[in-house]
Amino acid sequence: MGKIQEMEDDVTGEEEEEEESIMEYLRKQVPDWDDEVKCTARFKAFSGQRTDWEPLYAFWRDLILNVARHLHIFIIRPSQVNVWFDRGGLVPLCLDQVLLEMYAAGELLRNVGVADPASGWVSQIFRRVVNLGGLLRPSTQENLAEDYYIIPVLLKEKALQVVQALSESHWTASCVITWRKFQEISGGLKEAHAVLNHLCEHGKAKYLVINKKDLMEGVKVSLSARALSGTTSLDLDVLHLIWTVEKLEHQLNVIDQRWKRSRASAKASLKLGNKLVALKCAREMKLASLSREKCTVLLNRVEEVLAVIADAEASKEVAEAIRIGTQAIKENGINYDEVELCLQELSGCIESQKQIEEILGSNAAGAEIEDEDIEEELKELEMNFAEVPTQTSTGVDAVVAGAQETADALSESLSKLHLTHHARKDLEAEHAVESMGAMSKDGNREAVLS
């Protein structure tokens, strides 16, 4: 009774936290949520023509979708939706009609209409025909309140999240996982069925099952843009190995828990002076340790086999990519020497980019030293400009020559500072403009004197 009471208290606490989270989210999404006047207008039932209540319907539809996304769920019940928007016993009178309109528009999918990928193909086809014919659609609001409903938009997002999560732990084009693991990633049994059905309809997953001594269920999921071509005997073997790994890992956890209990009992017995019981517990600890060693050895062997299979699949994909690339080269009449030249140029560009990133990623102290060096160079350049003669046409030529020398000196200085090509060109252009301005001023002075 004590454990049951603790579980009930935990569930109650989680529900209260969820309600508080929803209320905070509603106040952020709808700033005037606590406004009594607007709340009364929003909570009333639909009346009149559709054009009259269309804006109110759009408001509640979007709010339902946003709250479900906030809670990371895509399966809802109408009674659950009523709890979301409960304000001290006051709930929107239009929610049932909103859900019916969403269902009629295809924005809700009845959960009982989701085909079980584990069922036969005849059963799946029959269920799809029934869905298309609308035979499973609720006719009254009372029927609607008793059903679970799937939000297709959020189901699609969840399916993408599942594929992304699997992609992070697998580096092949497809992967095989157990049904238990797929349920954990999906968030539950109903969620797993819905996600699997969605992936199967788009050719991105296949249901696997092995009927031997133990029932082994699994899923093969495509992690690339391509659809799965089908399942092979290798997929079933991999499923068997992965199922064995999970079973051994579970067995290791059980053994560790038993060893901890035996150790605690041995300590307690020694404190009480009961050496016989302590000796018995020590024997249990020894047996647990031996069992763990055997289980670990077997687990390592199975994991090695899985690693070899994964490497073989990766090598197969690389070989296939090479074959496709070779065929494309032949079809387009490309020479292998051209390909090699392009690869060399690409490697050179990558190396140059790395050098640029290293320069840009230098520390701030080094950057300050470079700035000071640049300022010194600019001061020397200004002194050179001041010494350039500007009286005659020959002086103009001297200015041009001095500007050229200045540009060369600037280029050499900047190259010593390891600046990028573009920065060097910008500074050269800037000083060329200044030199041309000096030339223009000299020409004006000569015109005035003449």
CSV table of C-alpha atoms in Angstrom, one decimal:
chain,number,residue,atom,x,y,z
A,1,MET,CA,0.0,0.0,0.0
A,2,GLY,CA,2.8,2.4,0.8
A,3,LYS,CA,4.4,1.9,-2.7
A,4,ILE,CA,1.0,2.4,-4.4
A,5,GLN,CA,0.4,5.6,-2.5
A,6,GLU,CA,3.8,6.9,-3.4
A,7,MET,CA,3.2,6.2,-7.1
A,8,GLU,CA,-0.2,8.0,-6.9
A,9,ASP,CA,1.4,10.9,-5.2
A,10,ASP,CA,4.1,11.1,-8.0
A,11,VAL,CA,1.4,11.0,-10.7
A,12,THR,CA,-0.5,13.8,-9.0
A,13,GLY,CA,2.6,15.9,-8.6
A,14,GLU,CA,3.4,15.4,-12.3
A,15,GLU,CA,-0.1,16.5,-13.3
A,16,GLU,CA,0.1,19.6,-11.2
A,17,GLU,CA,3.5,20.5,-12.7
A,18,GLU,CA,2.0,20.0,-16.2
A,19,GLU,CA,-1.0,22.2,-15.4
A,20,GLU,CA,1.3,25.0,-14.1
A,21,SER,CA,3.5,24.7,-17.2
A,22,ILE,CA,0.4,24.9,-19.5
A,23,MET,CA,-0.9,28.0,-17.7
A,24,GLU,CA,2.4,29.8,-17.9
A,25,TYR,CA,2.6,28.9,-21.6
A,26,LEU,CA,-1.0,30.2,-22.2
A,27,ARG,CA,-0.2,33.5,-20.6
A,28,LYS,CA,2.8,33.9,-22.8
A,29,GLN,CA,1.0,32.9,-26.0
A,30,VAL,CA,-2.2,34.9,-25.1
A,31,PRO,CA,-1.2,38.0,-23.2
A,32,ASP,CA,-4.9,38.8,-22.4
A,33,TRP,CA,-5.6,35.3,-21.2
A,34,ASP,CA,-6.8,36.5,-17.8
A,35,ASP,CA,-9.0,39.3,-19.2
A,36,GLU,CA,-12.5,38.3,-18.0
A,37,VAL,CA,-14.3,40.1,-20.8
A,38,LYS,CA,-12.3,38.5,-23.6
A,39,CYS,CA,-12.3,35.2,-21.8
A,40,THR,CA,-16.1,35.2,-21.7
A,41,ALA,CA,-16.2,35.9,-25.5
A,42,ARG,CA,-13.7,33.1,-26.3
A,43,PHE,CA,-15.3,30.5,-24.0
A,44,LYS,CA,-18.8,30.8,-25.6
A,45,ALA,CA,-20.2,28.2,-27.9
A,46,PHE,CA,-20.4,28.6,-31.7
A,47,SER,CA,-23.5,30.2,-33.1
A,48,GLY,CA,-24.7,31.6,-36.4
A,49,GLN,CA,-23.1,31.1,-39.7
A,50,ARG,CA,-19.6,29.7,-40.2
A,51,THR,CA,-18.2,33.1,-41.1
A,52,ASP,CA,-19.3,34.3,-37.7
A,53,TRP,CA,-17.3,31.8,-35.6
A,54,GLU,CA,-14.5,31.1,-38.1
A,55,PRO,CA,-12.0,33.5,-36.3
A,56,LEU,CA,-12.8,31.9,-32.9
A,57,TYR,CA,-12.3,28.4,-34.4
A,58,ALA,CA,-9.0,29.4,-35.8
A,59,PHE,CA,-7.9,30.8,-32.4
A,60,TRP,CA,-8.7,27.6,-30.5
A,61,ARG,CA,-7.3,25.3,-33.3
A,62,ASP,CA,-4.0,27.1,-33.3
A,63,LEU,CA,-3.9,27.2,-29.5
A,64,ILE,CA,-4.5,23.4,-29.3
A,65,LEU,CA,-1.7,22.7,-31.7
A,66,ASN,CA,0.7,25.0,-29.9
A,67,VAL,CA,0.0,23.5,-26.5
A,68,ALA,CA,0.4,20.0,-27.8
A,69,ARG,CA,3.7,20.9,-29.4
A,70,HIS,CA,4.7,22.6,-26.1
A,71,LEU,CA,4.0,19.3,-24.2
A,72,HIS,CA,5.8,17.3,-26.9
A,73,ILE,CA,2.8,15.1,-27.6
A,74,PHE,CA,0.9,14.3,-30.7
A,75,ILE,CA,-1.9,12.0,-29.3
A,76,ILE,CA,-4.7,13.8,-27.4
A,77,ARG,CA,-8.1,13.1,-25.9
A,78,PRO,CA,-10.9,15.7,-25.9
A,79,SER,CA,-11.2,15.4,-22.1
A,80,GLN,CA,-7.5,16.1,-21.9
A,81,VAL,CA,-7.9,19.2,-24.0
A,82,ASN,CA,-10.7,20.5,-21.7
A,83,VAL,CA,-8.3,20.2,-18.7
A,84,TRP,CA,-5.7,22.3,-20.6
A,85,PHE,CA,-8.0,25.3,-20.7
A,86,ASP,CA,-9.9,24.9,-17.4
A,87,ARG,CA,-10.3,28.2,-15.6
A,88,GLY,CA,-11.6,27.3,-12.1
A,89,GLY,CA,-14.2,24.9,-13.5
A,90,LEU,CA,-15.0,27.0,-16.5
A,91,VAL,CA,-14.1,25.4,-19.8
A,92,PRO,CA,-14.7,26.5,-23.4
A,93,LEU,CA,-18.1,25.4,-24.6
A,94,CYS,CA,-16.8,25.3,-28.2
A,95,LEU,CA,-14.0,22.8,-27.8
A,96,ASP,CA,-15.9,19.7,-28.9
A,97,GLN,CA,-17.0,21.5,-32.0
A,98,VAL,CA,-13.5,22.7,-32.7
A,99,LEU,CA,-12.2,19.1,-32.5
A,100,LEU,CA,-14.9,17.9,-34.8
A,101,GLU,CA,-14.1,20.6,-37.3
A,102,MET,CA,-10.4,19.8,-37.1
A,103,TYR,CA,-11.2,16.1,-37.7
A,104,ALA,CA,-13.4,16.9,-40.7
A,105,ALA,CA,-10.6,19.0,-42.1
A,106,GLY,CA,-8.0,16.2,-41.7
A,107,GLU,CA,-6.1,18.0,-38.9
A,108,LEU,CA,-7.0,15.1,-36.5
A,109,LEU,CA,-6.7,11.4,-37.2
A,110,ARG,CA,-8.5,8.8,-35.1
A,111,ASN,CA,-6.1,6.5,-33.4
A,112,VAL,CA,-8.2,3.4,-34.0
A,113,GLY,CA,-7.8,4.2,-37.7
A,114,VAL,CA,-4.0,3.8,-37.6
A,115,ALA,CA,-3.0,0.5,-39.2
A,116,ASP,CA,-0.8,-1.8,-37.2
A,117,PRO,CA,2.3,-2.5,-39.3
A,118,ALA,CA,2.6,-5.9,-37.5
A,119,SER,CA,-0.8,-6.9,-38.9
A,120,GLY,CA,-1.3,-8.6,-42.3
A,121,TRP,CA,-1.4,-6.6,-45.6
A,122,VAL,CA,-5.1,-7.5,-46.1
A,123,SER,CA,-6.0,-6.0,-42.7
A,124,GLN,CA,-4.0,-2.8,-43.5
A,125,ILE,CA,-5.7,-2.3,-46.9
A,126,PHE,CA,-9.1,-2.8,-45.3
A,127,ARG,CA,-8.4,-0.3,-42.6
A,128,ARG,CA,-7.2,2.3,-45.2
A,129,VAL,CA,-10.3,1.8,-47.3
A,130,VAL,CA,-12.5,2.3,-44.2
A,131,ASN,CA,-10.6,5.5,-43.4
A,132,LEU,CA,-11.1,6.8,-46.9
A,133,GLY,CA,-14.8,6.0,-46.8
A,134,GLY,CA,-15.2,7.8,-43.5
A,135,LEU,CA,-16.7,4.8,-41.7
A,136,LEU,CA,-14.7,5.4,-38.6
A,137,ARG,CA,-15.6,9.1,-38.3
A,138,PRO,CA,-17.5,9.9,-35.1
A,139,SER,CA,-21.1,11.0,-35.7
A,140,THR,CA,-21.7,12.7,-32.4
A,141,GLN,CA,-19.7,14.7,-29.8
A,142,GLU,CA,-20.2,11.9,-27.3
A,143,ASN,CA,-18.3,9.4,-29.5
A,144,LEU,CA,-15.6,12.0,-30.1
A,145,ALA,CA,-15.0,12.4,-26.3
A,146,GLU,CA,-14.2,8.7,-25.9
A,147,ASP,CA,-11.4,8.5,-28.5
A,148,TYR,CA,-7.8,9.1,-28.8
A,149,TYR,CA,-6.8,11.4,-31.7
A,150,ILE,CA,-3.5,11.9,-33.5
A,151,ILE,CA,-2.4,15.3,-34.8
A,152,PRO,CA,-0.8,14.5,-38.2
A,153,VAL,CA,1.4,17.7,-38.3
A,154,LEU,CA,2.9,16.9,-34.9
A,155,LEU,CA,3.2,13.2,-35.8
A,156,LYS,CA,5.3,14.1,-38.8
A,157,GLU,CA,7.5,16.2,-36.6
A,158,LYS,CA,7.9,13.4,-34.1
A,159,ALA,CA,8.8,10.9,-36.9
A,160,LEU,CA,11.5,13.3,-38.1
A,161,GLN,CA,12.8,13.5,-34.5
A,162,VAL,CA,12.9,9.7,-34.2
A,163,VAL,CA,14.9,9.4,-37.4
A,164,GLN,CA,17.3,12.2,-36.3
A,165,ALA,CA,17.9,10.5,-32.9
A,166,LEU,CA,18.7,7.2,-34.7
A,167,SER,CA,21.0,9.0,-37.1
A,168,GLU,CA,23.1,10.4,-34.3
A,169,SER,CA,23.8,6.9,-33.0
A,170,HIS,CA,24.2,5.2,-36.3
A,171,TRP,CA,26.4,6.1,-39.3
A,172,THR,CA,25.0,3.8,-41.9
A,173,ALA,CA,22.2,4.4,-44.4
A,174,SER,CA,19.7,2.3,-42.4
A,175,CYS,CA,19.6,0.7,-39.0
A,176,VAL,CA,17.8,-2.1,-37.1
A,177,ILE,CA,16.6,-1.6,-33.6
A,178,THR,CA,14.4,-3.6,-31.3
A,179,TRP,CA,10.7,-2.7,-30.7
A,180,ARG,CA,11.4,-1.9,-27.1
A,181,LYS,CA,14.1,0.6,-28.1
A,182,PHE,CA,11.7,2.1,-30.7
A,183,GLN,CA,9.0,2.6,-28.1
A,184,GLU,CA,11.5,4.4,-25.8
A,185,ILE,CA,12.5,6.8,-28.6
A,186,SER,CA,8.9,7.4,-29.7
A,187,GLY,CA,7.6,8.0,-26.2
A,188,GLY,CA,5.2,5.1,-25.6
A,189,LEU,CA,3.4,2.2,-27.1
A,190,LYS,CA,0.6,4.2,-28.8
A,191,GLU,CA,3.1,6.7,-30.0
A,192,ALA,CA,5.4,4.0,-31.4
A,193,HIS,CA,2.6,2.4,-33.4
A,194,ALA,CA,1.6,5.8,-34.9
A,195,VAL,CA,5.2,6.8,-35.7
A,196,LEU,CA,5.9,3.3,-37.3
A,197,ASN,CA,2.7,3.5,-39.3
A,198,HIS,CA,3.7,7.0,-40.6
A,199,LEU,CA,7.2,5.8,-41.5
A,200,CYS,CA,6.0,2.7,-43.2
A,201,GLU,CA,3.5,4.6,-45.3
A,202,HIS,CA,6.4,6.8,-46.6
A,203,GLY,CA,8.6,3.8,-47.2
A,204,LYS,CA,11.1,4.8,-44.5
A,205,ALA,CA,10.6,1.8,-42.1
A,206,LYS,CA,9.8,-1.9,-42.0
A,207,TYR,CA,8.5,-4.0,-39.2
A,208,LEU,CA,10.6,-7.1,-38.3
A,209,VAL,CA,9.6,-10.1,-36.2
A,210,ILE,CA,11.3,-13.4,-35.4
A,211,ASN,CA,9.2,-16.2,-34.0
A,212,LYS,CA,11.6,-18.5,-32.2
A,213,LYS,CA,11.8,-19.5,-28.6
A,214,ASP,CA,11.2,-15.9,-27.7
A,215,LEU,CA,9.3,-13.4,-29.8
A,216,MET,CA,11.7,-10.8,-31.1
A,217,GLU,CA,10.2,-7.6,-32.6
A,218,GLY,CA,12.1,-4.9,-34.3
A,219,VAL,CA,12.1,-2.1,-36.8
A,220,LYS,CA,14.4,-1.3,-39.7
A,221,VAL,CA,14.5,2.5,-40.4
A,222,SER,CA,16.0,4.3,-43.3
A,223,LEU,CA,18.3,7.1,-42.2
A,224,SER,CA,18.9,8.6,-45.7
A,225,ALA,CA,16.6,10.2,-48.2
A,226,ARG,CA,16.1,6.9,-50.0
A,227,ALA,CA,13.2,4.6,-49.2
A,228,LEU,CA,13.8,1.1,-47.9
A,229,SER,CA,13.9,-1.5,-50.7
A,230,GLY,CA,12.9,-4.3,-48.4
A,231,THR,CA,14.2,-6.6,-45.6
A,232,THR,CA,16.7,-9.4,-45.9
A,233,SER,CA,17.7,-12.4,-43.8
A,234,LEU,CA,20.7,-10.3,-42.6
A,235,ASP,CA,18.3,-7.8,-41.1
A,236,LEU,CA,16.7,-10.6,-39.1
A,237,ASP,CA,20.1,-11.8,-38.0
A,238,VAL,CA,21.1,-8.3,-36.9
A,239,LEU,CA,17.8,-8.0,-35.0
A,240,HIS,CA,18.6,-11.3,-33.2
A,241,LEU,CA,22.0,-10.0,-32.2
A,242,ILE,CA,20.8,-6.6,-31.0
A,243,TRP,CA,18.0,-8.3,-29.0
A,244,THR,CA,20.7,-10.6,-27.5
A,245,VAL,CA,22.8,-7.5,-26.6
A,246,GLU,CA,19.9,-5.8,-24.8
A,247,LYS,CA,19.0,-9.0,-23.0
A,248,LEU,CA,22.6,-9.4,-21.8
A,249,GLU,CA,22.7,-5.8,-20.7
A,250,HIS,CA,19.5,-6.3,-18.7
A,251,GLN,CA,21.0,-9.5,-17.2
A,252,LEU,CA,24.1,-7.5,-16.2
A,253,ASN,CA,22.0,-5.0,-14.4
A,254,VAL,CA,20.2,-7.8,-12.5
A,255,ILE,CA,23.5,-9.4,-11.5
A,256,ASP,CA,24.8,-6.0,-10.3
A,257,GLN,CA,21.8,-5.4,-8.1
A,258,ARG,CA,22.0,-8.9,-6.7
A,259,TRP,CA,25.7,-8.4,-5.9
A,260,LYS,CA,24.9,-5.1,-4.1
A,261,ARG,CA,22.2,-6.7,-2.0
A,262,SER,CA,24.5,-9.6,-1.0
A,263,ARG,CA,27.3,-7.2,-0.1
A,264,ALA,CA,24.9,-5.1,2.1
A,265,SER,CA,23.6,-8.3,3.8
A,266,ALA,CA,27.2,-9.5,4.4
A,267,LYS,CA,28.1,-6.2,6.1
A,268,ALA,CA,25.0,-6.3,8.2
A,269,SER,CA,25.7,-9.9,9.3
A,270,LEU,CA,29.3,-9.1,10.2
A,271,LYS,CA,28.1,-6.2,12.4
A,272,LEU,CA,25.7,-8.6,14.2
A,273,GLY,CA,28.4,-11.2,14.5
A,274,ASN,CA,26.6,-13.8,12.4
A,275,LYS,CA,29.5,-15.2,10.4
A,276,LEU,CA,27.6,-18.0,8.8
A,277,VAL,CA,25.1,-15.7,7.1
A,278,ALA,CA,28.0,-13.4,6.2
A,279,LEU,CA,29.8,-16.3,4.6
A,280,LYS,CA,26.7,-17.3,2.6
A,281,CYS,CA,26.3,-13.7,1.3
A,282,ALA,CA,30.0,-13.7,0.3
A,283,ARG,CA,29.5,-16.9,-1.7
A,284,GLU,CA,26.5,-15.3,-3.4
A,285,MET,CA,28.7,-12.3,-4.2
A,286,LYS,CA,31.4,-14.6,-5.7
A,287,LEU,CA,28.8,-16.4,-7.8
A,288,ALA,CA,27.4,-13.1,-9.0
A,289,SER,CA,30.9,-11.9,-10.0
A,290,LEU,CA,31.5,-15.1,-12.0
A,291,SER,CA,28.2,-14.8,-13.7
A,292,ARG,CA,29.0,-11.2,-14.6
A,293,GLU,CA,32.3,-12.2,-16.1
A,294,LYS,CA,30.7,-14.8,-18.3
A,295,CYS,CA,27.9,-12.4,-19.3
A,296,THR,CA,30.4,-9.7,-20.2
A,297,VAL,CA,32.5,-12.0,-22.3
A,298,LEU,CA,29.4,-13.1,-24.3
A,299,LEU,CA,28.3,-9.5,-24.6
A,300,ASN,CA,31.7,-8.4,-26.0
A,301,ARG,CA,31.6,-11.2,-28.6
A,302,VAL,CA,28.1,-10.2,-29.8
A,303,GLU,CA,29.1,-6.5,-30.0
A,304,GLU,CA,32.2,-7.5,-32.0
A,305,VAL,CA,30.0,-9.3,-34.5
A,306,LEU,CA,27.7,-6.3,-34.8
A,307,ALA,CA,30.7,-4.1,-35.4
A,308,VAL,CA,32.0,-6.3,-38.2
A,309,ILE,CA,28.6,-6.3,-39.8
A,310,ALA,CA,28.4,-2.5,-39.6
A,311,ASP,CA,31.9,-2.1,-41.1
A,312,ALA,CA,30.9,-4.5,-43.9
A,313,GLU,CA,27.8,-2.4,-44.6
A,314,ALA,CA,29.8,0.8,-44.7
A,315,SER,CA,32.3,-0.7,-47.0
A,316,LYS,CA,29.5,-1.9,-49.3
A,317,GLU,CA,28.1,1.6,-49.4
A,318,VAL,CA,31.5,3.1,-50.2
A,319,ALA,CA,32.0,0.5,-53.0
A,320,GLU,CA,28.6,1.3,-54.3
A,321,ALA,CA,29.4,5.1,-54.3
A,322,ILE,CA,32.6,4.4,-56.1
A,323,ARG,CA,30.8,2.4,-58.7
A,324,ILE,CA,28.2,5.1,-59.3
A,325,GLY,CA,30.9,7.7,-59.5
A,326,THR,CA,32.9,5.7,-62.0
A,327,GLN,CA,29.8,5.2,-64.1
A,328,ALA,CA,29.0,8.9,-64.0
A,329,ILE,CA,32.5,9.8,-65.1
A,330,LYS,CA,32.3,7.4,-68.1
A,331,GLU,CA,28.8,8.6,-69.1
A,332,ASN,CA,29.9,12.3,-69.0
A,333,GLY,CA,33.2,11.6,-70.8
A,334,ILE,CA,35.3,13.0,-68.0
A,335,ASN,CA,39.1,12.2,-68.0
A,336,TYR,CA,40.5,10.8,-64.8
A,337,ASP,CA,43.4,13.3,-65.0
A,338,GLU,CA,40.8,16.1,-64.9
A,339,VAL,CA,39.2,14.6,-61.8
A,340,GLU,CA,42.6,14.3,-60.1
A,341,LEU,CA,43.4,18.0,-61.1
A,342,CYS,CA,40.1,19.1,-59.6
A,343,LEU,CA,40.8,17.2,-56.4
A,344,GLN,CA,44.2,18.8,-56.1
A,345,GLU,CA,42.8,22.3,-56.6
A,346,LEU,CA,40.1,21.5,-54.0
A,347,SER,CA,42.8,20.4,-51.5
A,348,GLY,CA,44.7,23.6,-52.2
A,349,CYS,CA,41.6,25.7,-51.5
A,350,ILE,CA,41.0,23.8,-48.3
A,351,GLU,CA,44.5,24.3,-47.2
A,352,SER,CA,44.3,28.0,-47.9
A,353,GLN,CA,41.1,28.3,-46.0
A,354,LYS,CA,42.7,26.6,-43.0
A,355,GLN,CA,45.5,29.1,-43.1
A,356,ILE,CA,43.1,32.0,-43.3
A,357,GLU,CA,41.1,30.6,-40.3
A,358,GLU,CA,44.3,30.2,-38.3
A,359,ILE,CA,45.2,33.8,-39.0
A,360,LEU,CA,41.7,35.0,-38.1
A,361,GLY,CA,41.8,32.8,-35.0
A,362,SER,CA,45.0,34.3,-33.6
A,363,ASN,CA,44.9,35.7,-30.1
A,364,ALA,CA,44.0,39.3,-29.3
A,365,ALA,CA,47.5,40.2,-28.2
A,366,GLY,CA,48.9,39.2,-31.6
A,367,ALA,CA,46.2,41.2,-33.3
A,368,GLU,CA,47.2,44.3,-31.3
A,369,ILE,CA,50.8,43.9,-32.3
A,370,GLU,CA,49.8,43.7,-36.0
A,371,ASP,CA,47.7,46.8,-35.6
A,372,GLU,CA,50.7,48.7,-34.2
A,373,ASP,CA,52.9,47.5,-37.0
A,374,ILE,CA,50.4,48.7,-39.5
A,375,GLU,CA,50.2,52.1,-37.9
A,376,GLU,CA,54.0,52.4,-38.0
A,377,GLU,CA,54.0,51.5,-41.7
A,378,LEU,CA,51.3,54.1,-42.4
A,379,LYS,CA,53.3,56.8,-40.6
A,380,GLU,CA,56.4,56.0,-42.7
A,381,LEU,CA,54.2,56.1,-45.8
A,382,GLU,CA,52.9,59.6,-44.8
A,383,MET,CA,56.5,60.8,-44.3
A,384,ASN,CA,57.3,59.5,-47.8
A,385,PHE,CA,54.3,61.4,-49.2
A,386,ALA,CA,55.5,64.6,-47.5
A,387,GLU,CA,58.9,64.3,-49.2
A,388,VAL,CA,57.6,63.9,-52.7
A,389,PRO,CA,58.3,67.0,-54.9
A,390,THR,CA,55.2,68.7,-56.4
A,391,GLN,CA,56.4,71.8,-58.4
A,392,THR,CA,56.7,70.7,-62.0
A,393,SER,CA,55.5,68.1,-64.4
A,394,THR,CA,58.6,66.1,-63.6
A,395,GLY,CA,57.5,66.4,-60.0
A,396,VAL,CA,54.2,64.8,-61.1
A,397,ASP,CA,56.1,61.9,-62.5
A,398,ALA,CA,58.1,61.7,-59.3
A,399,VAL,CA,54.8,61.6,-57.4
A,400,VAL,CA,53.6,58.7,-59.6
A,401,ALA,CA,56.9,56.9,-59.1
A,402,GLY,CA,56.7,57.6,-55.3
A,403,ALA,CA,53.2,56.3,-55.2
A,404,GLN,CA,54.3,53.1,-57.0
A,405,GLU,CA,57.2,52.6,-54.6
A,406,THR,CA,54.8,53.3,-51.7
A,407,ALA,CA,52.4,50.7,-53.0
A,408,ASP,CA,55.2,48.2,-53.4
A,409,ALA,CA,56.5,49.0,-49.9
A,410,LEU,CA,53.0,48.6,-48.5
A,411,SER,CA,52.5,45.3,-50.3
A,412,GLU,CA,55.8,44.0,-48.9
A,413,SER,CA,55.0,45.2,-45.4
A,414,LEU,CA,51.5,43.6,-45.5
A,415,SER,CA,52.9,40.3,-46.8
A,416,LYS,CA,55.3,40.3,-43.9
A,417,LEU,CA,52.3,40.7,-41.6
A,418,HIS,CA,50.6,37.7,-43.2
A,419,LEU,CA,47.5,39.6,-44.2
A,420,THR,CA,44.9,38.2,-46.6
A,421,HIS,CA,45.0,39.0,-50.3
A,422,HIS,CA,41.9,41.1,-50.2
A,423,ALA,CA,43.0,43.2,-47.2
A,424,ARG,CA,46.3,44.0,-49.1
A,425,LYS,CA,44.5,45.0,-52.3
A,426,ASP,CA,42.1,47.3,-50.3
A,427,LEU,CA,45.0,49.2,-48.7
A,428,GLU,CA,46.9,49.5,-52.0
A,429,ALA,CA,43.8,50.9,-53.7
A,430,GLU,CA,43.3,53.4,-50.8
A,431,HIS,CA,46.8,54.8,-51.0
A,432,ALA,CA,46.7,54.9,-54.8
A,433,VAL,CA,43.6,57.1,-54.5
A,434,GLU,CA,45.5,59.4,-52.0
A,435,SER,CA,48.5,59.6,-54.4
A,436,MET,CA,46.1,60.6,-57.3
A,437,GLY,CA,44.6,63.2,-55.1
A,438,ALA,CA,48.1,64.6,-54.4
A,439,MET,CA,48.7,64.7,-58.2
A,440,SER,CA,45.4,66.5,-58.8
A,441,LYS,CA,46.4,69.2,-56.2
A,442,ASP,CA,49.8,69.7,-57.9
A,443,GLY,CA,48.1,70.1,-61.3
A,444,ASN,CA,45.8,72.8,-59.9
A,445,ARG,CA,48.8,74.7,-58.4
A,446,GLU,CA,50.6,74.6,-61.8
A,447,ALA,CA,47.4,76.0,-63.5
A,448,VAL,CA,47.2,78.8,-61.1
A,449,LEU,CA,50.9,79.8,-61.4
A,450,SER,CA,50.7,79.7,-65.2
